Amino acid sequence: MKNLFVCLLQCISDRGFHHPYYNAIRAYVHTVDVKKYPVYLYKLSYKGDHSFTSIYTGGVPIGEFDAVHCDDLIYTFRAPVIFADFKEDSADAALAAHFSRNLVHFVKYG
């Protein structure tokens, strides 16, 4: 039953997030000069010690998920009320530093 529920949630995620995202990209590349205004995409697939999964499921362990919607915010902004901060030498801290550098580079250079 858990696998069926996880499959259902993945379908909902695909329909609710990925499908509109890809439709927006398709519309953009067909209407805008992408050489002048290129498209930049990223998808965080890192599953660290912290995740919004437990918040979305109400803490009920219904299955294993990869990174979920908003998990990238954990590595961009600190939210100590929701998630404990990373240990200084952890993989989570290294990813947060790397991810933040990439976002700053994008903002600065496009």
mmCIF file of C-alpha atoms in Angstrom:
data_model
loop_
_atom_site.group_PDB
_atom_site.id
_atom_site.type_symbol
_atom_site.label_atom_id
_atom_site.label_comp_id
_atom_site.label_asym_id
_atom_site.label_seq_id
_atom_site.Cartn_x
_atom_site.Cartn_y
_atom_site.Cartn_z
ATOM 1 C CA MET A 1 0.000 0.000 0.000
ATOM 2 C CA LYS A 2 2.898 2.367 0.779
ATOM 3 C CA ASN A 3 4.371 1.887 -2.703
ATOM 4 C CA LEU A 4 1.021 2.734 -4.272
ATOM 5 C CA PHE A 5 0.799 5.888 -2.153
ATOM 6 C CA VAL A 6 4.357 6.920 -3.067
ATOM 7 C CA CYS A 7 3.556 6.337 -6.746
ATOM 8 C CA LEU A 8 0.430 8.458 -6.418
ATOM 9 C CA LEU A 9 2.399 11.280 -4.786
ATOM 10 C CA GLN A 10 4.998 11.122 -7.552
ATOM 11 C CA CYS A 11 2.242 11.391 -10.164
ATOM 12 C CA ILE A 12 0.756 14.384 -8.357
ATOM 13 C CA SER A 13 4.206 16.006 -8.199
ATOM 14 C CA ASP A 14 4.783 15.405 -11.890
ATOM 15 C CA ARG A 15 1.410 16.878 -12.786
ATOM 16 C CA GLY A 16 1.510 19.729 -10.284
ATOM 17 C CA PHE A 17 5.147 20.835 -10.615
ATOM 18 C CA HIS A 18 7.077 19.255 -13.473
ATOM 19 C CA HIS A 19 4.446 19.427 -16.204
ATOM 20 C CA PRO A 20 3.721 23.181 -15.797
ATOM 21 C CA TYR A 21 7.457 23.829 -15.436
ATOM 22 C CA TYR A 22 8.236 22.097 -18.729
ATOM 23 C CA ASN A 23 5.289 23.787 -20.438
ATOM 24 C CA ALA A 24 6.583 27.196 -19.332
ATOM 25 C CA ILE A 25 10.061 26.369 -20.628
ATOM 26 C CA ARG A 26 8.653 25.170 -23.946
ATOM 27 C CA ALA A 27 6.593 28.359 -24.330
ATOM 28 C CA TYR A 28 9.632 30.466 -23.429
ATOM 29 C CA VAL A 29 12.008 28.860 -25.945
ATOM 30 C CA HIS A 30 9.392 29.161 -28.702
ATOM 31 C CA THR A 31 8.701 32.855 -28.090
ATOM 32 C CA VAL A 32 11.952 34.388 -26.823
ATOM 33 C CA ASP A 33 15.392 34.737 -28.397
ATOM 34 C CA VAL A 34 17.213 32.242 -26.151
ATOM 35 C CA LYS A 35 20.602 33.276 -27.508
ATOM 36 C CA LYS A 36 19.981 36.735 -26.122
ATOM 37 C CA TYR A 37 17.918 35.590 -23.099
ATOM 38 C CA PRO A 38 19.004 32.030 -22.304
ATOM 39 C CA VAL A 39 17.157 29.641 -20.031
ATOM 40 C CA TYR A 40 18.822 28.544 -16.806
ATOM 41 C CA LEU A 41 17.495 25.526 -14.951
ATOM 42 C CA TYR A 42 18.469 23.542 -11.928
ATOM 43 C CA LYS A 43 17.034 20.563 -10.155
ATOM 44 C CA LEU A 44 18.206 19.718 -6.684
ATOM 45 C CA SER A 45 18.319 15.953 -6.311
ATOM 46 C CA TYR A 46 20.391 15.868 -3.119
ATOM 47 C CA LYS A 47 18.662 14.094 -0.228
ATOM 48 C CA GLY A 48 20.314 15.339 2.932
ATOM 49 C CA ASP A 49 19.616 14.955 6.624
ATOM 50 C CA HIS A 50 16.808 17.531 6.454
ATOM 51 C CA SER A 51 13.789 17.552 4.167
ATOM 52 C CA PHE A 52 10.342 19.057 3.896
ATOM 53 C CA THR A 53 9.030 15.513 3.345
ATOM 54 C CA SER A 54 8.246 15.091 7.033
ATOM 55 C CA ILE A 55 6.295 18.357 7.025
ATOM 56 C CA TYR A 56 4.321 17.421 3.906
ATOM 57 C CA THR A 57 3.408 14.007 5.318
ATOM 58 C CA GLY A 58 2.657 15.240 8.829
ATOM 59 C CA GLY A 59 5.543 13.181 10.156
ATOM 60 C CA VAL A 60 3.972 9.929 8.981
ATOM 61 C CA PRO A 61 6.657 7.672 7.432
ATOM 62 C CA ILE A 62 4.924 6.730 4.176
ATOM 63 C CA GLY A 63 7.965 5.924 2.062
ATOM 64 C CA GLU A 64 11.347 7.055 0.870
ATOM 65 C CA PHE A 65 11.458 10.163 -1.286
ATOM 66 C CA ASP A 66 14.251 11.984 -3.033
ATOM 67 C CA ALA A 67 14.526 15.731 -2.582
ATOM 68 C CA VAL A 68 11.068 17.319 -2.555
ATOM 69 C CA HIS A 69 9.629 20.734 -3.340
ATOM 70 C CA CYS A 70 11.328 23.467 -1.257
ATOM 71 C CA ASP A 71 14.257 21.289 -0.109
ATOM 72 C CA ASP A 72 16.559 23.655 -2.007
ATOM 73 C CA LEU A 73 15.512 26.409 0.411
ATOM 74 C CA ILE A 74 17.077 24.437 3.278
ATOM 75 C CA TYR A 75 20.468 24.859 1.603
ATOM 76 C CA THR A 76 19.921 28.504 0.653
ATOM 77 C CA PHE A 77 18.371 29.995 3.794
ATOM 78 C CA ARG A 78 18.597 28.970 7.417
ATOM 79 C CA ALA A 79 15.379 28.030 9.205
ATOM 80 C CA PRO A 80 16.445 26.954 12.690
ATOM 81 C CA VAL A 81 12.836 26.885 13.877
ATOM 82 C CA ILE A 82 12.141 24.069 11.398
ATOM 83 C CA PHE A 83 15.552 22.436 10.825
ATOM 84 C CA ALA A 84 18.676 22.332 12.955
ATOM 85 C CA ASP A 85 21.721 23.959 11.396
ATOM 86 C CA PHE A 86 24.263 21.781 9.599
ATOM 87 C CA LYS A 87 27.396 20.470 11.239
ATOM 88 C CA GLU A 88 30.300 22.527 9.933
ATOM 89 C CA ASP A 89 32.118 19.644 8.209
ATOM 90 C CA SER A 90 29.024 17.796 6.961
ATOM 91 C CA ALA A 91 27.987 17.024 3.394
ATOM 92 C CA ASP A 92 24.910 19.229 3.991
ATOM 93 C CA ALA A 93 27.114 22.219 4.855
ATOM 94 C CA ALA A 94 29.306 21.605 1.801
ATOM 95 C CA LEU A 95 26.260 21.430 -0.446
ATOM 96 C CA ALA A 96 24.810 24.604 1.094
ATOM 97 C CA ALA A 97 28.049 26.472 0.359
ATOM 98 C CA HIS A 98 28.269 25.119 -3.200
ATOM 99 C CA PHE A 99 24.597 25.733 -3.956
ATOM 100 C CA SER A 100 24.712 29.287 -2.575
ATOM 101 C CA ARG A 101 27.840 30.077 -4.632
ATOM 102 C CA ASN A 102 26.040 28.883 -7.771
ATOM 103 C CA LEU A 103 23.011 31.053 -7.043
ATOM 104 C CA VAL A 104 25.180 34.116 -6.351
ATOM 105 C CA HIS A 105 27.115 33.490 -9.586
ATOM 106 C CA PHE A 106 23.849 33.271 -11.510
ATOM 107 C CA VAL A 107 22.548 36.506 -9.986
ATOM 108 C CA LYS A 108 25.807 38.289 -10.693
ATOM 109 C CA TYR A 109 26.537 37.024 -14.222
ATOM 110 C CA GLY A 110 23.217 35.611 -15.477
#
